[in-house]
Amino acid sequence: MNLFSEACDGALVVRVDEPRLDAAVAIRFKEQMREVTAQPAHRVILDMSKIEFLDSSGLGAVVAVMKALAPHRQLELCGLTGNVDKVFRLTRMDTVFRIHTDLTSALSEGRKYA
Amino acid sequence: MLETSMGLRPGPHSDSADTHRIFCMSFPASALSVRTALRAALARFMRLMEPDEAGTLELILAEVLNNIVEHSYADTGVGTITLSMVRDSQGLSCSVSDDGVPLPMTCLTKTEDNSARPSPESLPEGGFGWFLIRDLATDLGYSRDQDRNLLAFRLPLAPTLDRNAG
C-alpha cells in the first residue's frame, strides 16, 4: 500500500497513492497510517484524491485512524472522488469528518485559523 | 425481450449482444479474488450503464462478496463464491451463492429498522455493509438450500441506449 506523507504548513499531509481502499487493504492501511502519523502534527490531512473506490471496510479503517489520533490530533479529509463521497454521504459519516474539496483548500483553511 | 436463452439453444435473440448481458464467475473466497471478480463484472457491464451506476454496482457487489469472505467463510480463505448477473431492460439481476455458514436472518431484518443504523456520532468502524446493500439494491431475497446460501437482488438502471455495439 502506497502512502506518502509530508509536512505542509504545520499539517501532516498523507496522500494515499492507491486506486482502492477496500477490504483487501483496510488492515494494512490502518497499520501504515499508525507509522506515518508517528511524527507530530496537530492536523493530519488525508488526501484521498487518488482513491476511486471505497467500501465499508475502507470507511471503517478511516474512522479507526481518526479515533486513534483523537483527542489531541485531528484527521481531516480532502479530495473525495464521486464514489468515495457517496459512501460517506450514504452512511452519514460525512457529518463527523472535516472534509475539504482539495488539498489546496484544506491547507488554506489551516492558514486562516493559524 | 426475455433473457431465457442461456446459451443452451440459440433462440432468435441470442446474438452476440445477448451473451454480453450475462455474466457468471466462481472464485475463491478471498478479498483479492473479490477484487478480481469485481473488475471482471464491471468490465462486462460497464458499457451497459452510466458511470455512477457502475460505481453503485461495484459498491453493492463489494459489500455482498466481502461479507461472504469475512462471515460466511469466516476469513479462512477456503470456499467458493459464485456470482451470476443478467442485464435486462430494467436493470441488473444478480445472484450470489456460497457454501458457508447460514446468513443470520438479523442481517436482513435489522436493515428494515432505521434505528439500528450505525450512528455517525458513535464513530462506528463497521456495521455499514447491509445498510448500504439495502439502500442501493432492490428485491433483496435470501434462501438457504442444502447447505448453500443464495442471495438475490436487483439494481435498477436507466434504460439502455444500447451502447454495447462497439
PDB file of C-alpha atoms in Angstrom:
ATOM      1  CA  MET A   1       0.000   0.000   0.000  1.00  0.00           C
ATOM      2  CA  ASN A   2       1.458   3.335  -1.071  1.00  0.00           C
ATOM      3  CA  LEU A   3       1.161   6.156   1.439  1.00  0.00           C
ATOM      4  CA  PHE A   4       3.250   9.300   1.119  1.00  0.00           C
ATOM      5  CA  SER A   5       3.455  11.833   3.899  1.00  0.00           C
ATOM      6  CA  GLU A   6       4.950  15.293   4.124  1.00  0.00           C
ATOM      7  CA  ALA A   7       4.710  18.241   6.475  1.00  0.00           C
ATOM      8  CA  CYS A   8       2.926  21.244   4.935  1.00  0.00           C
ATOM      9  CA  ASP A   9       2.143  24.472   6.779  1.00  0.00           C
ATOM     10  CA  GLY A  10       2.214  22.737  10.152  1.00  0.00           C
ATOM     11  CA  ALA A  11      -0.051  19.913   8.988  1.00  0.00           C
ATOM     12  CA  LEU A  12       0.932  16.380   8.110  1.00  0.00           C
ATOM     13  CA  VAL A  13      -0.404  15.567   4.648  1.00  0.00           C
ATOM     14  CA  VAL A  14      -0.793  11.869   3.842  1.00  0.00           C
ATOM     15  CA  ARG A  15      -1.512  11.026   0.210  1.00  0.00           C
ATOM     16  CA  VAL A  16      -2.989   7.602  -0.492  1.00  0.00           C
ATOM     17  CA  ASP A  17      -1.495   6.575  -3.820  1.00  0.00           C
ATOM     18  CA  GLU A  18      -3.874   3.667  -4.376  1.00  0.00           C
ATOM     19  CA  PRO A  19      -6.977   3.362  -6.581  1.00  0.00           C
ATOM     20  CA  ARG A  20      -8.825   1.323  -3.928  1.00  0.00           C
ATOM     21  CA  LEU A  21      -9.283   1.477  -0.163  1.00  0.00           C
ATOM     22  CA  ASP A  22     -11.225  -1.731   0.397  1.00  0.00           C
ATOM     23  CA  ALA A  23     -11.429  -4.926   2.448  1.00  0.00           C
ATOM     24  CA  ALA A  24      -8.230  -6.223   0.830  1.00  0.00           C
ATOM     25  CA  VAL A  25      -6.087  -3.382   2.196  1.00  0.00           C
ATOM     26  CA  ALA A  26      -8.052  -1.959   5.157  1.00  0.00           C
ATOM     27  CA  ILE A  27      -5.864  -3.522   7.858  1.00  0.00           C
ATOM     28  CA  ARG A  28      -2.624  -2.588   6.099  1.00  0.00           C
ATOM     29  CA  PHE A  29      -3.900   0.966   5.686  1.00  0.00           C
ATOM     30  CA  LYS A  30      -4.531   1.254   9.437  1.00  0.00           C
ATOM     31  CA  GLU A  31      -1.079  -0.117  10.268  1.00  0.00           C
ATOM     32  CA  GLN A  32       0.731   2.155   7.840  1.00  0.00           C
ATOM     33  CA  MET A  33      -1.222   5.173   8.977  1.00  0.00           C
ATOM     34  CA  ARG A  34      -0.064   4.451  12.525  1.00  0.00           C
ATOM     35  CA  GLU A  35       3.534   4.514  11.285  1.00  0.00           C
ATOM     36  CA  VAL A  36       3.340   7.647   9.146  1.00  0.00           C
ATOM     37  CA  THR A  37       1.418   9.605  11.789  1.00  0.00           C
ATOM     38  CA  ALA A  38       4.124   8.878  14.367  1.00  0.00           C
ATOM     39  CA  GLN A  39       5.621  12.274  13.526  1.00  0.00           C
ATOM     40  CA  PRO A  40       3.906  15.041  15.445  1.00  0.00           C
ATOM     41  CA  ALA A  41       1.385  17.362  13.825  1.00  0.00           C
ATOM     42  CA  HIS A  42      -1.893  18.612  15.223  1.00  0.00           C
ATOM     43  CA  ARG A  43      -3.660  18.302  11.884  1.00  0.00           C
ATOM     44  CA  VAL A  44      -3.406  15.193   9.756  1.00  0.00           C
ATOM     45  CA  ILE A  45      -4.878  15.680   6.267  1.00  0.00           C
ATOM     46  CA  LEU A  46      -5.673  12.544   4.305  1.00  0.00           C
ATOM     47  CA  ASP A  47      -5.556  13.265   0.581  1.00  0.00           C
ATOM     48  CA  MET A  48      -7.979  10.749  -0.963  1.00  0.00           C
ATOM     49  CA  SER A  49      -7.976  12.146  -4.499  1.00  0.00           C
ATOM     50  CA  LYS A  50      -6.351   9.038  -5.989  1.00  0.00           C
ATOM     51  CA  ILE A  51      -8.924   6.678  -4.445  1.00  0.00           C
ATOM     52  CA  GLU A  52     -11.613   5.691  -6.933  1.00  0.00           C
ATOM     53  CA  PHE A  53     -13.275   3.049  -4.791  1.00  0.00           C
ATOM     54  CA  LEU A  54     -14.020   2.847  -1.070  1.00  0.00           C
ATOM     55  CA  ASP A  55     -16.119   0.135   0.587  1.00  0.00           C
ATOM     56  CA  SER A  56     -17.404  -0.143   4.162  1.00  0.00           C
ATOM     57  CA  SER A  57     -14.171  -1.819   5.301  1.00  0.00           C
ATOM     58  CA  GLY A  58     -12.155   1.086   3.914  1.00  0.00           C
ATOM     59  CA  LEU A  59     -14.524   3.552   5.563  1.00  0.00           C
ATOM     60  CA  GLY A  60     -14.163   1.694   8.878  1.00  0.00           C
ATOM     61  CA  ALA A  61     -10.387   1.938   8.569  1.00  0.00           C
ATOM     62  CA  VAL A  62     -10.527   5.717   8.053  1.00  0.00           C
ATOM     63  CA  VAL A  63     -12.758   6.006  11.150  1.00  0.00           C
ATOM     64  CA  ALA A  64     -10.304   3.864  13.124  1.00  0.00           C
ATOM     65  CA  VAL A  65      -7.446   6.185  12.141  1.00  0.00           C
ATOM     66  CA  MET A  66      -9.425   9.218  13.262  1.00  0.00           C
ATOM     67  CA  LYS A  67     -10.151   7.565  16.632  1.00  0.00           C
ATOM     68  CA  ALA A  68      -6.517   6.596  17.089  1.00  0.00           C
ATOM     69  CA  LEU A  69      -5.440  10.234  16.604  1.00  0.00           C
ATOM     70  CA  ALA A  70      -8.107  11.711  18.890  1.00  0.00           C
ATOM     71  CA  PRO A  71      -8.456  13.597  21.138  1.00  0.00           C
ATOM     72  CA  HIS A  72      -5.294  15.633  20.674  1.00  0.00           C
ATOM     73  CA  ARG A  73      -4.940  15.307  16.919  1.00  0.00           C
ATOM     74  CA  GLN A  74      -7.492  15.727  14.182  1.00  0.00           C
ATOM     75  CA  LEU A  75      -7.899  13.744  10.973  1.00  0.00           C
ATOM     76  CA  GLU A  76      -9.258  15.767   8.074  1.00  0.00           C
ATOM     77  CA  LEU A  77     -10.069  14.508   4.590  1.00  0.00           C
ATOM     78  CA  CYS A  78      -9.707  16.066   1.178  1.00  0.00           C
ATOM     79  CA  GLY A  79     -10.148  15.237  -2.494  1.00  0.00           C
ATOM     80  CA  LEU A  80     -13.021  12.761  -2.224  1.00  0.00           C
ATOM     81  CA  THR A  81     -13.910  11.401  -5.672  1.00  0.00           C
ATOM     82  CA  GLY A  82     -17.529  10.721  -6.663  1.00  0.00           C
ATOM     83  CA  ASN A  83     -17.809   7.121  -5.498  1.00  0.00           C
ATOM     84  CA  VAL A  84     -15.923   7.786  -2.269  1.00  0.00           C
ATOM     85  CA  ASP A  85     -18.022  10.826  -1.435  1.00  0.00           C
ATOM     86  CA  LYS A  86     -21.158   8.747  -1.982  1.00  0.00           C
ATOM     87  CA  VAL A  87     -20.158   6.187   0.673  1.00  0.00           C
ATOM     88  CA  PHE A  88     -19.538   8.972   3.194  1.00  0.00           C
ATOM     89  CA  ARG A  89     -22.933  10.509   2.445  1.00  0.00           C
ATOM     90  CA  LEU A  90     -24.923   7.247   2.471  1.00  0.00           C
ATOM     91  CA  THR A  91     -23.504   6.314   5.874  1.00  0.00           C
ATOM     92  CA  ARG A  92     -23.760   9.942   7.065  1.00  0.00           C
ATOM     93  CA  MET A  93     -20.106   9.732   8.092  1.00  0.00           C
ATOM     94  CA  ASP A  94     -19.610  12.986   6.167  1.00  0.00           C
ATOM     95  CA  THR A  95     -21.125  14.614   9.277  1.00  0.00           C
ATOM     96  CA  VAL A  96     -18.277  13.619  11.595  1.00  0.00           C
ATOM     97  CA  PHE A  97     -15.257  14.401   9.406  1.00  0.00           C
ATOM     98  CA  ARG A  98     -13.886  17.732   8.280  1.00  0.00           C
ATOM     99  CA  ILE A  99     -13.943  17.267   4.530  1.00  0.00           C
ATOM    100  CA  HIS A 100     -12.218  19.695   2.154  1.00  0.00           C
ATOM    101  CA  THR A 101     -12.696  19.848  -1.604  1.00  0.00           C
ATOM    102  CA  ASP A 102      -8.994  19.531  -2.290  1.00  0.00           C
ATOM    103  CA  LEU A 103      -5.601  19.827  -0.628  1.00  0.00           C
ATOM    104  CA  THR A 104      -5.200  23.498  -1.528  1.00  0.00           C
ATOM    105  CA  SER A 105      -8.388  24.485   0.285  1.00  0.00           C
ATOM    106  CA  ALA A 106      -7.527  22.215   3.230  1.00  0.00           C
ATOM    107  CA  LEU A 107      -4.173  23.963   3.653  1.00  0.00           C
ATOM    108  CA  SER A 108      -5.516  27.467   3.119  1.00  0.00           C
ATOM    109  CA  GLU A 109      -8.132  26.894   5.822  1.00  0.00           C
ATOM    110  CA  GLY A 110      -5.335  25.942   8.207  1.00  0.00           C
ATOM    111  CA  ARG A 111      -3.529  29.208   7.477  1.00  0.00           C
ATOM    112  CA  LYS A 112      -6.714  31.178   8.027  1.00  0.00           C
ATOM    113  CA  TYR A 113      -7.140  29.825  11.555  1.00  0.00           C
ATOM    114  CA  ALA A 114      -3.449  29.764  12.442  1.00  0.00           C
TER     115      ALA A 114
ATOM    116  CA  MET B   1     -37.234  -9.328 -24.640  1.00  0.00           C
ATOM    117  CA  LEU B   2     -36.908 -12.413 -22.476  1.00  0.00           C
ATOM    118  CA  GLU B   3     -33.454 -13.405 -21.317  1.00  0.00           C
ATOM    119  CA  THR B   4     -34.225 -17.079 -21.016  1.00  0.00           C
ATOM    120  CA  SER B   5     -31.994 -18.480 -23.717  1.00  0.00           C
ATOM    121  CA  MET B   6     -28.941 -19.047 -21.536  1.00  0.00           C
ATOM    122  CA  GLY B   7     -26.915 -20.229 -24.482  1.00  0.00           C
ATOM    123  CA  LEU B   8     -28.343 -23.737 -24.467  1.00  0.00           C
ATOM    124  CA  ARG B   9     -30.347 -23.325 -27.621  1.00  0.00           C
ATOM    125  CA  PRO B  10     -29.786 -20.353 -29.882  1.00  0.00           C
ATOM    126  CA  GLY B  11     -33.091 -18.536 -29.977  1.00  0.00           C
ATOM    127  CA  PRO B  12     -33.979 -15.687 -32.295  1.00  0.00           C
ATOM    128  CA  HIS B  13     -32.489 -13.108 -29.896  1.00  0.00           C
ATOM    129  CA  SER B  14     -29.327 -14.852 -28.774  1.00  0.00           C
ATOM    130  CA  ASP B  15     -26.875 -12.890 -30.854  1.00  0.00           C
ATOM    131  CA  SER B  16     -23.546 -11.692 -29.501  1.00  0.00           C
ATOM    132  CA  ALA B  17     -25.169  -8.678 -27.809  1.00  0.00           C
ATOM    133  CA  ASP B  18     -27.167 -11.045 -25.595  1.00  0.00           C
ATOM    134  CA  THR B  19     -24.186 -13.013 -24.382  1.00  0.00           C
ATOM    135  CA  HIS B  20     -22.671  -9.701 -23.234  1.00  0.00           C
ATOM    136  CA  ARG B  21     -25.675  -9.326 -20.971  1.00  0.00           C
ATOM    137  CA  ILE B  22     -24.927 -12.418 -18.927  1.00  0.00           C
ATOM    138  CA  PHE B  23     -22.039 -12.883 -16.529  1.00  0.00           C
ATOM    139  CA  CYS B  24     -21.150 -15.809 -14.320  1.00  0.00           C
ATOM    140  CA  MET B  25     -17.988 -16.387 -12.329  1.00  0.00           C
ATOM    141  CA  SER B  26     -16.891 -18.682  -9.498  1.00  0.00           C
ATOM    142  CA  PHE B  27     -13.893 -17.671  -7.432  1.00  0.00           C
ATOM    143  CA  PRO B  28     -12.148 -18.393  -4.114  1.00  0.00           C
ATOM    144  CA  ALA B  29     -13.425 -16.612  -1.017  1.00  0.00           C
ATOM    145  CA  SER B  30     -10.601 -14.118  -0.500  1.00  0.00           C
ATOM    146  CA  ALA B  31     -10.526 -10.328  -0.557  1.00  0.00           C
ATOM    147  CA  LEU B  32      -8.119 -10.321  -3.501  1.00  0.00           C
ATOM    148  CA  SER B  33     -10.286 -12.716  -5.526  1.00  0.00           C
ATOM    149  CA  VAL B  34     -13.251 -10.454  -4.804  1.00  0.00           C
ATOM    150  CA  ARG B  35     -11.290  -7.601  -6.394  1.00  0.00           C
ATOM    151  CA  THR B  36     -10.670  -9.710  -9.500  1.00  0.00           C
ATOM    152  CA  ALA B  37     -14.346 -10.692  -9.744  1.00  0.00           C
ATOM    153  CA  LEU B  38     -15.462  -7.064  -9.335  1.00  0.00           C
ATOM    154  CA  ARG B  39     -13.109  -5.981 -12.093  1.00  0.00           C
ATOM    155  CA  ALA B  40     -14.441  -8.691 -14.432  1.00  0.00           C
ATOM    156  CA  ALA B  41     -18.108  -7.980 -13.636  1.00  0.00           C
ATOM    157  CA  LEU B  42     -17.660  -4.235 -14.062  1.00  0.00           C
ATOM    158  CA  ALA B  43     -15.796  -4.716 -17.335  1.00  0.00           C
ATOM    159  CA  ARG B  44     -18.658  -6.810 -18.662  1.00  0.00           C
ATOM    160  CA  PHE B  45     -21.438  -4.357 -17.801  1.00  0.00           C
ATOM    161  CA  MET B  46     -19.623  -1.007 -17.895  1.00  0.00           C
ATOM    162  CA  ARG B  47     -20.897  -0.099 -21.349  1.00  0.00           C
ATOM    163  CA  LEU B  48     -24.472  -1.010 -20.409  1.00  0.00           C
ATOM    164  CA  MET B  49     -24.775   1.602 -17.659  1.00  0.00           C
ATOM    165  CA  GLU B  50     -23.881   5.129 -16.601  1.00  0.00           C
ATOM    166  CA  PRO B  51     -20.592   5.673 -14.705  1.00  0.00           C
ATOM    167  CA  ASP B  52     -22.363   6.454 -11.413  1.00  0.00           C
ATOM    168  CA  GLU B  53     -24.497   3.317 -11.818  1.00  0.00           C
ATOM    169  CA  ALA B  54     -21.284   1.332 -12.261  1.00  0.00           C
ATOM    170  CA  GLY B  55     -19.976   2.837  -9.022  1.00  0.00           C
ATOM    171  CA  THR B  56     -23.148   1.776  -7.217  1.00  0.00           C
ATOM    172  CA  LEU B  57     -22.955  -1.727  -8.660  1.00  0.00           C
ATOM    173  CA  GLU B  58     -19.347  -2.110  -7.564  1.00  0.00           C
ATOM    174  CA  LEU B  59     -20.199  -0.982  -4.034  1.00  0.00           C
ATOM    175  CA  ILE B  60     -23.166  -3.368  -3.639  1.00  0.00           C
ATOM    176  CA  LEU B  61     -21.181  -6.298  -5.012  1.00  0.00           C
ATOM    177  CA  ALA B  62     -18.152  -5.489  -2.855  1.00  0.00           C
ATOM    178  CA  GLU B  63     -20.297  -5.406   0.299  1.00  0.00           C
ATOM    179  CA  VAL B  64     -22.110  -8.655  -0.529  1.00  0.00           C
ATOM    180  CA  LEU B  65     -18.966 -10.534  -1.567  1.00  0.00           C
ATOM    181  CA  ASN B  66     -16.758  -9.316   1.269  1.00  0.00           C
ATOM    182  CA  ASN B  67     -19.476 -10.243   3.766  1.00  0.00           C
ATOM    183  CA  ILE B  68     -19.273 -13.788   2.445  1.00  0.00           C
ATOM    184  CA  VAL B  69     -15.466 -13.828   2.690  1.00  0.00           C
ATOM    185  CA  GLU B  70     -15.467 -12.445   6.235  1.00  0.00           C
ATOM    186  CA  HIS B  71     -18.551 -14.037   7.769  1.00  0.00           C
ATOM    187  CA  SER B  72     -19.893 -16.934   5.727  1.00  0.00           C
ATOM    188  CA  TYR B  73     -16.393 -18.385   5.317  1.00  0.00           C
ATOM    189  CA  ALA B  74     -15.041 -16.666   8.451  1.00  0.00           C
ATOM    190  CA  ASP B  75     -11.948 -15.264   6.709  1.00  0.00           C
ATOM    191  CA  THR B  76     -10.500 -18.751   6.219  1.00  0.00           C
ATOM    192  CA  GLY B  77      -9.779 -18.110   2.545  1.00  0.00           C
ATOM    193  CA  VAL B  78     -11.275 -21.548   1.868  1.00  0.00           C
ATOM    194  CA  GLY B  79     -14.510 -21.803  -0.088  1.00  0.00           C
ATOM    195  CA  THR B  80     -16.049 -20.766  -3.370  1.00  0.00           C
ATOM    196  CA  ILE B  81     -18.346 -17.904  -4.272  1.00  0.00           C
ATOM    197  CA  THR B  82     -20.448 -17.911  -7.429  1.00  0.00           C
ATOM    198  CA  LEU B  83     -21.701 -14.640  -8.864  1.00  0.00           C
ATOM    199  CA  SER B  84     -24.260 -14.566 -11.687  1.00  0.00           C
ATOM    200  CA  MET B  85     -25.642 -11.435 -13.295  1.00  0.00           C
ATOM    201  CA  VAL B  86     -28.066 -10.722 -16.100  1.00  0.00           C
ATOM    202  CA  ARG B  87     -28.749  -7.334 -17.680  1.00  0.00           C
ATOM    203  CA  ASP B  88     -32.390  -6.889 -18.673  1.00  0.00           C
ATOM    204  CA  SER B  89     -34.311  -3.878 -19.881  1.00  0.00           C
ATOM    205  CA  GLN B  90     -34.912  -2.549 -16.345  1.00  0.00           C
ATOM    206  CA  GLY B  91     -31.562  -3.202 -14.749  1.00  0.00           C
ATOM    207  CA  LEU B  92     -29.332  -5.919 -13.434  1.00  0.00           C
ATOM    208  CA  SER B  93     -30.428  -9.103 -11.750  1.00  0.00           C
ATOM    209  CA  CYS B  94     -27.732 -10.553  -9.520  1.00  0.00           C
ATOM    210  CA  SER B  95     -27.426 -13.776  -7.559  1.00  0.00           C
ATOM    211  CA  VAL B  96     -24.609 -14.850  -5.288  1.00  0.00           C
ATOM    212  CA  SER B  97     -24.170 -18.287  -3.758  1.00  0.00           C
ATOM    213  CA  ASP B  98     -21.723 -19.822  -1.296  1.00  0.00           C
ATOM    214  CA  ASP B  99     -21.372 -22.942   0.860  1.00  0.00           C
ATOM    215  CA  GLY B 100     -20.510 -21.206   4.130  1.00  0.00           C
ATOM    216  CA  VAL B 101     -22.460 -20.816   7.341  1.00  0.00           C
ATOM    217  CA  PRO B 102     -26.072 -19.616   7.107  1.00  0.00           C
ATOM    218  CA  LEU B 103     -26.640 -15.886   6.872  1.00  0.00           C
ATOM    219  CA  PRO B 104     -28.073 -14.689  10.222  1.00  0.00           C
ATOM    220  CA  MET B 105     -31.585 -13.507   9.485  1.00  0.00           C
ATOM    221  CA  THR B 106     -30.925 -10.375  11.544  1.00  0.00           C
ATOM    222  CA  CYS B 107     -28.695  -9.171   8.680  1.00  0.00           C
ATOM    223  CA  LEU B 108     -31.774  -8.823   6.516  1.00  0.00           C
ATOM    224  CA  THR B 109     -34.374  -7.854   9.109  1.00  0.00           C
ATOM    225  CA  LYS B 110     -32.439  -5.250  11.083  1.00  0.00           C
ATOM    226  CA  THR B 111     -31.880  -3.210   7.939  1.00  0.00           C
ATOM    227  CA  GLU B 112     -35.627  -2.572   7.789  1.00  0.00           C
ATOM    228  CA  ASP B 113     -35.312  -0.824  11.130  1.00  0.00           C
ATOM    229  CA  ASN B 114     -33.587   2.505  10.601  1.00  0.00           C
ATOM    230  CA  SER B 115     -32.844   2.949  14.295  1.00  0.00           C
ATOM    231  CA  ALA B 116     -30.413   0.034  14.019  1.00  0.00           C
ATOM    232  CA  ARG B 117     -28.191   2.030  11.665  1.00  0.00           C
ATOM    233  CA  PRO B 118     -24.702   2.730  12.963  1.00  0.00           C
ATOM    234  CA  SER B 119     -24.872   6.254  14.295  1.00  0.00           C
ATOM    235  CA  PRO B 120     -22.088   8.506  12.966  1.00  0.00           C
ATOM    236  CA  GLU B 121     -21.604  10.168  16.359  1.00  0.00           C
ATOM    237  CA  SER B 122     -20.554   6.855  17.903  1.00  0.00           C
ATOM    238  CA  LEU B 123     -17.731   6.649  15.310  1.00  0.00           C
ATOM    239  CA  PRO B 124     -18.576   3.128  14.140  1.00  0.00           C
ATOM    240  CA  GLU B 125     -15.849   1.170  12.379  1.00  0.00           C
ATOM    241  CA  GLY B 126     -18.245  -1.325  10.855  1.00  0.00           C
ATOM    242  CA  GLY B 127     -21.837  -2.449  10.530  1.00  0.00           C
ATOM    243  CA  PHE B 128     -22.491  -0.365   7.419  1.00  0.00           C
ATOM    244  CA  GLY B 129     -22.457  -3.174   4.867  1.00  0.00           C
ATOM    245  CA  TRP B 130     -26.046  -4.403   4.979  1.00  0.00           C
ATOM    246  CA  PHE B 131     -27.443  -0.894   5.182  1.00  0.00           C
ATOM    247  CA  LEU B 132     -25.538   0.068   2.046  1.00  0.00           C
ATOM    248  CA  ILE B 133     -26.804  -3.057   0.294  1.00  0.00           C
ATOM    249  CA  ARG B 134     -30.367  -2.339   1.389  1.00  0.00           C
ATOM    250  CA  ASP B 135     -30.094   1.339   0.384  1.00  0.00           C
ATOM    251  CA  LEU B 136     -28.783   0.647  -3.085  1.00  0.00           C
ATOM    252  CA  ALA B 137     -30.248  -2.700  -4.164  1.00  0.00           C
ATOM    253  CA  THR B 138     -33.884  -3.703  -4.599  1.00  0.00           C
ATOM    254  CA  ASP B 139     -35.758  -7.024  -4.421  1.00  0.00           C
ATOM    255  CA  LEU B 140     -33.315  -8.428  -1.898  1.00  0.00           C
ATOM    256  CA  GLY B 141     -34.014 -12.091  -1.219  1.00  0.00           C
ATOM    257  CA  TYR B 142     -32.251 -14.881   0.614  1.00  0.00           C
ATOM    258  CA  SER B 143     -32.673 -18.610   0.846  1.00  0.00           C
ATOM    259  CA  ARG B 144     -30.731 -21.436   2.428  1.00  0.00           C
ATOM    260  CA  ASP B 145     -30.891 -24.574   0.353  1.00  0.00           C
ATOM    261  CA  GLN B 146     -28.980 -27.746   1.183  1.00  0.00           C
ATOM    262  CA  ASP B 147     -26.033 -26.070   2.886  1.00  0.00           C
ATOM    263  CA  ARG B 148     -25.885 -23.297   0.303  1.00  0.00           C
ATOM    264  CA  ASN B 149     -26.592 -19.631   0.755  1.00  0.00           C
ATOM    265  CA  LEU B 150     -28.352 -17.949  -2.119  1.00  0.00           C
ATOM    266  CA  LEU B 151     -28.730 -14.183  -2.117  1.00  0.00           C
ATOM    267  CA  ALA B 152     -30.501 -12.403  -4.958  1.00  0.00           C
ATOM    268  CA  PHE B 153     -31.077  -8.725  -5.619  1.00  0.00           C
ATOM    269  CA  ARG B 154     -31.604  -6.233  -8.383  1.00  0.00           C
ATOM    270  CA  LEU B 155     -30.007  -2.949  -9.318  1.00  0.00           C
ATOM    271  CA  PRO B 156     -32.452  -0.769 -11.257  1.00  0.00           C
ATOM    272  CA  LEU B 157     -30.773   1.076 -14.130  1.00  0.00           C
ATOM    273  CA  ALA B 158     -31.720   3.849 -16.505  1.00  0.00           C
ATOM    274  CA  PRO B 159     -32.975   2.494 -19.836  1.00  0.00           C
ATOM    275  CA  THR B 160     -30.144   1.286 -22.044  1.00  0.00           C
ATOM    276  CA  LEU B 161     -29.133   3.316 -25.032  1.00  0.00           C
ATOM    277  CA  ASP B 162     -27.542   0.136 -26.341  1.00  0.00           C
ATOM    278  CA  ARG B 163     -24.017   1.379 -26.002  1.00  0.00           C
ATOM    279  CA  ASN B 164     -22.625  -2.123 -26.292  1.00  0.00           C
ATOM    280  CA  ALA B 165     -22.392  -2.052 -30.051  1.00  0.00           C
ATOM    281  CA  GLY B 166     -18.643  -1.322 -30.129  1.00  0.00           C
TER     282      GLY B 166
END
